[in-house]
Amino acid sequence: MRPEVVSQPPAATRPLVEEFRLGLDAPICLTWELTYACNLSCAHCLSSSGRRDPAELSTEECFAVIDELQRLQVFYVNLGGGEPMMRSDFFDIVDHAVSHHVGVKFSTNGTFIDAAAARRLAGMDYLDVQISIDGATSGVNDALRGRGSFAAARQAMDHLADADFGPFKISVVVTRQNVDQLDAFADIAAQYGAQLRVTRLRPSGRGADTWHDLHPTQEQQRQLYHWLLERPAVLTGDSFFHLSALGEPLPGLNLCGAGRVVCLIDPVGDVYACPFVIHDEFLAGNVRNDGGFTSVWRESELFTSLREPDSEGACVSCGSYDACQGGCMASKFFVGFDLTDPDPECVLGHAEPLLAALGTDSVVPRARVDHSRPGVSVPSPVTLRPTRRSGA
Amino acid sequence: MDPVPVTLADRLVLHPDVALRPERFGALAYHFGNRRLSFIKHVDLLAVVEALDGERTVGEVLDSAGVDSGRHASFLTALATLSDSEVLCAT
Ligand code: SF4
Ligand code: SF4
């Protein structure tokens, strides 16, 4: 979710990571989910999307948020959802952003990128498109994202290529089922002259129900780590920094930026610490409140506390803490760990006793927000492709 | 690959597509064309970047910004990296 970064000597007074941990006056990287509506029902959807929320921000309110982001010099936003293109004012919002010097990168399942939409997108400046697939074949992809979703995504890629969009991005969440297809994903990207972006699966949203069966095994995490080290051009949004505990750090900032340099604005204007923590515990405020987004970012109690130094915990005394920073807060929270516990995918295996102690029927935090469509069955990769429960 | 070196005699200026966002530690530099984000990790470096006008040489700008010659090498390295990521361009 983070941009490609380059840092500059001369030696900083304080390491940049320390600066970021203290938080900045405005986010570097902001994700904005425009709608909870989605035509798909992916088994691991981080926002449990499906149905539009009647309280979603109006077009005017969206424009006001963009104007505020421009004043804060947030250089670009990651638009997502749900499926952002399901908003009838999607192009108006994008136009407003790019004409106000807020660049747009948006994530889509591709369904609504027909030839005309592809030409329109190709004609815009400061716009990046990211098409999601979670399998390099329809079998693996559709088991997670639903039948026909692979073909729809490929068709969108074809349309973008035909419209000379340029190098779009192909975004993949790495799972136990697709980790062996990494080379195949790279081939697909190469075919289109696209950039491959792979990110980490978190137990957020509907992912809470599927994480135990979908997250890569320890062996697969090592495989992924070496694959990434050999391919620095593959984008990761810095999401695999917990793998840096395996040795040489992966390129990037290697820290959890939640509430410090990263945050999420959800479709109803709620501001969360990051896209993967849609839960009251990480809700900082709402853009509709007095003072708008700026005061939520700068003054909310939650964000202020996230910028304080880490408290004690198992990780702080771990020899790999500098590399791994204790991993991902969202992953810990949604599997039912304390935030001072190791990452559930700790590559040194320190989470395994905790996971085993939690067992299969333990009560884990659930989000209040769930927009899954009632009566629509969520694809079940587990029945189609049996896996063992919990990390081997 | 190492970036092309910058010398004291070069003339550089901020790329027209780049926006700077001042921060406690220096600044963020965002290039709207290649969409790369760079960090300017020191306030003194930011002062130099802001003073580059494409007319004076890098050496003249470093002098006017009060950067003594002992620090020239590290500033030249930093400026070379910034040129490489197109935050700065030659005139
Ligand atoms: S114990 Fe914590 S800091 Fe150490 S490797 Fe595991 S998750 Fe990272
Ligand atoms: S909580 Fe996890 S997903 Fe969110 S910013 Fe931190 S590391 Fe990234």
XYZ file of C-alpha atoms and ligand atoms in Angstrom:
499
model
C 0.000 0.000 0.000
C 2.944 2.229 0.253
C 4.686 3.854 -2.671
C 8.083 2.997 -3.944
C 10.458 5.036 -1.834
C 13.940 6.361 -2.200
C 15.708 8.019 0.695
C 18.510 10.475 0.574
C 21.773 11.044 2.430
C 23.302 13.108 4.112
C 22.757 11.136 7.243
C 19.528 12.101 8.912
C 19.568 13.450 12.425
C 17.281 10.622 13.441
C 16.627 7.468 11.410
C 13.664 8.011 9.135
C 11.876 5.034 10.624
C 11.973 6.790 14.004
C 10.542 9.923 12.444
C 7.718 7.956 10.897
C 6.988 6.199 14.131
C 6.357 9.580 15.701
C 3.833 10.312 12.987
C 3.732 13.042 10.356
C 1.386 16.026 10.024
C -0.358 14.277 7.166
C -0.344 10.695 5.930
C 2.083 9.619 3.232
C -0.233 6.966 2.051
C -3.948 7.114 2.390
C -6.462 4.512 1.334
C -9.978 5.653 0.678
C -12.684 3.099 0.150
C -15.390 4.768 -1.867
C -18.144 2.222 -1.411
C -18.966 -1.007 0.340
C -20.840 -2.124 -2.777
C -19.212 -4.914 -4.733
C -20.336 -7.305 -7.431
C -18.020 -9.997 -6.066
C -17.904 -11.651 -2.625
C -14.258 -12.620 -2.253
C -13.625 -15.013 0.605
C -10.881 -12.833 2.086
C -12.357 -9.347 1.534
C -10.706 -7.058 4.075
C -13.767 -4.812 4.287
C -16.491 -7.495 4.162
C -17.932 -5.648 1.193
C -21.066 -6.423 -0.769
C -23.851 -3.932 -0.146
C -23.638 -0.162 -0.466
C -24.072 1.640 2.844
C -26.850 4.262 2.735
C -24.628 6.643 4.731
C -21.804 6.687 2.169
C -20.251 10.086 1.460
C -22.041 12.104 -1.208
C -20.251 13.423 -4.269
C -19.977 16.856 -2.647
C -18.565 15.373 0.540
C -16.013 13.420 -1.485
C -14.957 16.605 -3.254
C -14.525 18.305 0.132
C -12.307 15.457 1.340
C -10.170 15.806 -1.791
C -9.819 19.562 -1.258
C -8.662 18.880 2.266
C -6.140 16.297 1.070
C -4.800 18.819 -1.403
C -4.302 21.358 1.402
C -2.480 18.686 3.418
C -0.290 17.850 0.405
C -1.303 14.242 0.403
C 0.139 13.588 -3.015
C -2.052 10.685 -3.967
C -4.770 8.400 -2.664
C -5.409 4.717 -3.104
C -9.062 4.405 -4.014
C -10.717 1.100 -3.336
C -13.843 -0.449 -1.933
C -15.849 -2.584 -2.394
C -15.677 -2.037 -6.104
C -15.078 1.710 -6.522
C -16.345 1.714 -10.109
C -19.806 0.810 -8.829
C -20.228 4.412 -7.709
C -22.012 6.302 -10.464
C -19.866 9.360 -9.677
C -16.611 7.389 -9.797
C -15.166 9.308 -12.740
C -16.258 12.658 -11.264
C -14.386 11.869 -8.073
C -11.281 10.780 -9.969
C -11.450 13.884 -12.181
C -11.784 16.126 -9.157
C -8.803 14.494 -7.468
C -6.378 14.604 -10.375
C -7.332 18.153 -11.272
C -6.552 19.120 -7.655
C -3.134 17.503 -7.698
C -4.156 14.512 -5.690
C -2.969 11.599 -7.799
C -5.145 8.494 -7.897
C -4.296 4.861 -7.762
C -7.352 2.695 -7.708
C -7.945 -0.965 -7.082
C -10.617 -2.751 -9.007
C -11.730 -6.260 -9.803
C -11.896 -5.120 -13.413
C -15.507 -6.061 -14.121
C -16.474 -2.530 -15.156
C -13.470 -1.763 -17.328
C -14.965 -2.205 -20.763
C -13.386 -0.770 -23.910
C -14.901 2.675 -23.365
C -13.886 2.891 -19.697
C -10.371 1.757 -20.610
C -10.068 4.556 -23.170
C -11.333 7.087 -20.647
C -8.840 5.892 -18.046
C -6.014 5.944 -20.579
C -6.776 9.579 -21.292
C -6.242 10.710 -17.696
C -3.044 11.932 -16.042
C -1.869 10.983 -12.572
C -3.899 7.830 -12.580
C -2.805 4.290 -11.812
C -5.009 1.237 -12.106
C -4.513 -1.880 -10.120
C -6.408 -5.021 -11.122
C -6.781 -7.704 -8.496
C -6.363 -11.389 -9.190
C -5.557 -13.992 -6.562
C -4.724 -16.878 -8.828
C -2.749 -17.112 -12.065
C -5.368 -19.546 -13.349
C -9.127 -19.317 -13.178
C -9.201 -22.417 -10.991
C -7.160 -20.930 -8.164
C -8.470 -17.388 -8.612
C -12.160 -18.160 -8.862
C -12.056 -20.441 -5.834
C -11.331 -17.320 -3.795
C -12.908 -14.500 -5.796
C -15.883 -16.232 -7.366
C -16.719 -17.842 -10.678
C -15.928 -15.772 -13.748
C -13.796 -13.262 -11.853
C -10.542 -14.349 -13.498
C -11.959 -13.994 -16.991
C -13.375 -10.565 -16.084
C -10.018 -9.368 -14.750
C -8.168 -10.634 -17.824
C -10.669 -8.920 -20.067
C -10.090 -5.638 -18.223
C -6.341 -6.081 -18.722
C -6.916 -6.693 -22.432
C -9.010 -3.541 -22.696
C -6.368 -1.467 -20.916
C -3.681 -2.847 -23.202
C -5.812 -2.143 -26.290
C -6.370 1.415 -25.075
C -2.600 1.893 -24.588
C -3.110 2.685 -20.934
C 0.555 1.977 -20.248
C 1.939 -0.001 -17.345
C -0.989 -0.768 -15.054
C -0.551 -2.919 -11.967
C -1.648 -6.456 -11.242
C -2.278 -6.949 -7.570
C -2.116 -10.337 -5.890
C -2.727 -11.345 -2.293
C -0.324 -14.206 -1.587
C -2.036 -17.325 -0.261
C -1.187 -20.913 0.474
C -2.996 -21.809 -2.771
C -1.267 -19.343 -5.111
C 2.253 -19.056 -3.722
C 3.442 -21.633 -6.258
C 2.099 -19.441 -9.040
C 4.335 -16.452 -8.349
C 6.301 -16.988 -11.549
C 3.087 -17.402 -13.489
C 1.815 -14.067 -12.122
C 5.081 -12.456 -13.180
C 4.571 -13.921 -16.671
C 1.076 -12.498 -16.935
C 2.379 -9.086 -15.878
C 5.209 -9.312 -18.411
C 2.753 -10.180 -21.175
C 0.970 -6.872 -20.601
C 4.018 -4.812 -19.715
C 2.301 -4.448 -16.339
C 3.858 -4.199 -12.893
C 3.294 -7.024 -10.459
C 2.354 -6.143 -6.908
C 2.026 -8.827 -4.249
C 0.698 -8.179 -0.772
C 0.114 -9.992 2.432
C -3.114 -11.693 3.469
C -4.471 -10.434 6.785
C -7.242 -11.948 8.861
C -9.356 -8.796 8.374
C -12.985 -8.576 7.281
C -14.156 -11.864 5.800
C -10.502 -12.848 5.895
C -11.022 -13.587 9.581
C -12.998 -16.673 8.616
C -10.603 -17.939 5.986
C -7.185 -16.841 7.187
C -6.285 -20.094 8.921
C -6.764 -21.989 5.667
C -5.358 -19.397 3.295
C -2.256 -17.900 4.878
C 1.050 -19.298 3.574
C 2.813 -21.974 5.613
C 6.194 -21.281 7.199
C 7.900 -23.115 4.356
C 5.977 -21.043 1.834
C 6.891 -17.831 3.669
C 10.575 -18.700 3.234
C 9.979 -19.474 -0.429
C 8.241 -16.113 -0.844
C 11.017 -14.279 0.988
C 13.699 -15.602 -1.365
C 11.525 -15.006 -4.383
C 11.051 -11.364 -3.358
C 14.718 -10.811 -2.529
C 15.615 -11.885 -6.058
C 12.988 -9.614 -7.577
C 13.297 -6.109 -6.134
C 11.165 -4.764 -9.000
C 8.089 -6.576 -7.711
C 6.050 -4.112 -5.648
C 4.930 -5.191 -2.198
C 3.584 -2.035 -0.586
C 6.074 -2.912 2.139
C 3.586 -5.439 3.385
C 5.969 -8.355 4.002
C 8.343 -6.688 6.428
C 7.758 -9.454 8.981
C 9.746 -11.682 6.568
C 12.810 -9.505 7.100
C 13.414 -11.459 10.321
C 14.652 -14.266 8.028
C 17.864 -12.346 7.363
C 18.554 -9.602 4.888
C 15.785 -6.982 5.105
C 13.408 -6.627 2.177
C 13.546 -3.210 0.518
C 11.208 -0.611 1.991
C 10.458 1.143 5.219
C 9.854 -1.940 7.301
C 7.486 -0.558 9.837
C 3.813 -0.621 10.664
C 2.621 2.776 9.537
C -0.880 2.546 11.009
C -2.003 5.976 12.239
C 1.535 7.288 11.776
C 2.008 7.518 8.022
C -0.948 5.439 6.804
C -4.692 5.430 7.376
C -8.038 4.500 5.875
C -11.107 6.580 5.137
C -14.045 4.206 4.759
C -17.115 4.799 2.570
C -19.092 6.494 5.374
C -16.152 8.753 6.236
C -14.897 6.825 9.247
C -11.145 7.084 9.666
C -9.316 3.920 10.731
C -5.634 3.424 11.484
C -5.131 1.343 8.335
C -7.208 -0.475 5.725
C -6.857 -3.756 7.560
C -8.265 -2.658 10.910
C -11.908 -1.869 10.300
C -12.947 -2.296 13.927
C -14.114 0.151 16.613
C -10.871 -0.373 18.460
C -9.000 1.369 15.618
C -11.597 3.970 14.700
C -10.133 7.456 15.140
C -13.045 9.667 14.026
C -15.050 10.714 10.983
C -14.331 13.204 8.211
C -17.823 14.652 8.767
C -16.882 15.788 12.281
C -15.827 19.371 13.017
C -12.245 19.860 11.956
C -12.645 17.182 9.270
C -9.996 14.686 8.384
C -7.174 16.990 9.456
C -8.143 17.081 13.088
C -8.800 13.337 13.176
C -5.328 12.747 11.784
C -3.576 15.255 14.026
C -5.534 15.161 17.255
C -7.460 11.925 17.691
C -6.688 10.053 20.840
C -6.141 6.818 18.953
C -3.606 8.159 16.480
C -1.792 10.046 19.200
C -1.420 6.840 21.177
C -0.243 4.863 18.133
C 2.596 7.372 17.772
C 3.908 6.666 21.226
C 6.824 4.264 21.666
C 6.019 0.554 21.648
C 5.176 -0.932 24.966
C 6.819 -4.045 26.311
C 6.131 -7.452 24.857
C 7.632 -10.662 23.554
C 8.837 -8.985 20.378
C 10.754 -6.138 21.967
C 13.241 -8.623 23.413
C 13.511 -10.640 20.172
C 16.852 -10.433 18.367
C 15.035 -9.845 15.078
C 12.897 -6.983 16.341
C 14.825 -4.339 14.418
C 14.160 -6.158 11.177
C 10.598 -7.208 11.795
C 9.235 -4.626 14.247
C 6.932 -7.208 15.712
C 4.972 -7.502 12.492
C 1.433 -6.483 11.695
C -0.956 -5.092 14.283
C -4.019 -6.048 12.251
C -2.961 -9.668 11.957
C -2.382 -9.922 15.692
C -5.648 -8.278 16.584
C -7.935 -10.294 14.353
C -6.527 -13.677 15.288
C -7.173 -12.750 18.919
C -3.625 -11.946 20.051
C -2.509 -9.048 22.224
C -0.765 -6.306 20.297
C 2.414 -7.046 22.242
C 2.383 -10.677 21.076
C 4.416 -11.816 18.068
C 2.919 -11.620 14.615
C 0.783 -14.743 14.009
C 3.037 -15.466 11.033
C 6.251 -14.825 12.979
C 8.907 -16.490 10.843
C 10.794 -17.626 13.937
C 7.775 -19.661 14.996
C 7.172 -17.662 18.175
C 3.450 -17.426 17.498
C 2.823 -21.099 17.103
C 2.243 -21.897 20.785
C -0.151 -18.960 20.950
C -2.052 -20.096 17.877
C -2.245 -23.603 19.229
C -3.498 -22.304 22.575
C -6.196 -20.283 20.846
C -7.562 -23.441 19.272
C -10.136 -23.526 16.539
C -13.242 -22.301 18.332
C -11.830 -19.374 20.283
C -13.645 -16.055 20.227
C -11.832 -13.508 18.096
C -12.694 -9.810 17.616
C -15.405 -9.205 15.037
C -16.001 -5.950 13.232
C -19.301 -4.145 13.809
C -19.192 -3.287 10.133
C -20.161 -6.074 7.728
C -21.642 -5.316 4.329
C -21.637 -8.867 3.002
C -24.694 -9.495 0.904
C -27.149 -11.714 2.726
C -27.973 -14.894 0.878
C -24.970 -14.618 -1.437
C -22.606 -17.432 -0.730
C -18.969 -16.561 -0.335
C -16.582 -18.666 -2.434
C -15.073 -21.386 -0.348
C -11.550 -22.160 -1.451
C -11.325 -24.667 1.325
C -13.936 -27.041 -0.004
C -12.593 -26.788 -3.531
C -9.021 -27.257 -2.504
C -8.631 -28.944 0.829
C -6.043 -27.522 3.175
C -5.166 -28.227 6.752
C -6.270 -25.834 9.417
C -3.635 -23.563 10.989
C -0.074 -22.885 9.934
C 2.019 -25.970 9.302
C 23.409 0.932 -10.246
C 25.080 4.031 -8.843
C 23.555 7.313 -9.923
C 25.426 9.628 -12.268
C 27.628 11.843 -10.083
C 26.817 15.509 -9.548
C 29.697 17.989 -9.456
C 30.076 21.436 -7.932
C 30.020 22.941 -11.409
C 26.623 21.486 -12.383
C 23.475 23.541 -12.538
C 20.353 21.878 -11.203
C 16.765 22.811 -10.512
C 13.703 21.146 -8.982
C 11.843 19.164 -11.636
C 8.617 20.964 -12.608
C 6.553 17.828 -11.849
C 7.867 17.546 -8.294
C 6.105 18.830 -5.197
C 7.864 19.222 -1.850
C 6.109 18.693 1.466
C 8.216 20.073 4.318
C 8.542 17.775 7.332
C 10.301 17.897 10.699
C 13.229 15.892 9.289
C 13.410 17.562 5.871
C 10.765 16.930 3.255
C 8.851 14.489 1.131
C 9.332 14.959 -2.589
C 6.706 13.503 -4.879
C 7.159 13.240 -8.607
C 3.765 13.322 -10.286
C 5.246 12.020 -13.531
C 7.080 8.895 -12.451
C 5.042 8.689 -9.216
C 8.055 8.139 -7.081
C 8.244 9.399 -3.554
C 11.633 10.489 -2.270
C 12.683 11.549 1.179
C 14.891 14.545 1.738
C 16.309 13.458 5.025
C 17.812 16.643 6.351
C 16.593 20.221 6.692
C 19.911 21.520 5.344
C 19.501 19.412 2.240
C 15.992 20.798 1.835
C 17.378 24.326 2.078
C 19.857 23.509 -0.698
C 17.204 21.887 -2.896
C 14.961 24.924 -2.498
C 17.826 27.277 -3.316
C 18.793 25.495 -6.552
C 17.697 27.807 -9.335
C 19.331 26.319 -12.414
C 21.408 29.461 -12.802
C 23.952 29.307 -10.035
C 26.197 26.265 -9.850
C 25.744 23.623 -7.187
C 28.952 24.888 -5.555
C 27.613 28.445 -5.369
C 24.337 27.263 -3.885
C 26.109 25.135 -1.269
C 28.212 28.149 -0.293
C 25.245 30.472 -0.073
C 23.433 27.914 2.071
C 26.406 27.845 4.422
C 27.352 24.204 3.784
C 31.058 23.990 4.557
C 33.374 22.100 2.232
C 33.729 19.169 4.641
C 30.102 18.307 3.946
C 30.233 18.781 0.176
C 30.774 15.113 -0.626
C 27.682 13.951 1.253
C 25.566 16.688 -0.295
C 26.798 15.831 -3.795
C 25.864 12.188 -3.203
C 22.434 13.229 -2.004
C 21.920 15.531 -4.986
C 23.021 12.756 -7.355
C 20.399 10.421 -5.888
C 17.770 13.133 -6.227
C 18.759 13.711 -9.857
C 18.620 10.008 -10.497
C 15.032 9.831 -9.277
C 14.272 12.955 -11.345
C 13.489 15.126 -8.342
C 16.137 17.456 -9.748
C 17.013 18.047 -13.342
C 19.870 19.741 -15.125
C 19.444 23.032 -16.916
S 9.201 -12.591 17.859
Fe 8.248 -10.692 17.120
S 9.998 -9.409 16.462
Fe 10.768 -11.516 16.651
S 10.593 -12.320 14.578
Fe 8.726 -12.917 15.708
S 7.205 -11.331 15.236
Fe 9.264 -10.527 14.668
S -1.575 -2.929 11.003
Fe -0.587 -4.321 9.545
S -1.546 -3.786 7.589
Fe -1.930 -2.083 8.976
S -0.243 -0.624 8.632
Fe 0.351 -1.981 10.345
S 1.526 -3.607 9.371
Fe 0.368 -2.609 7.755
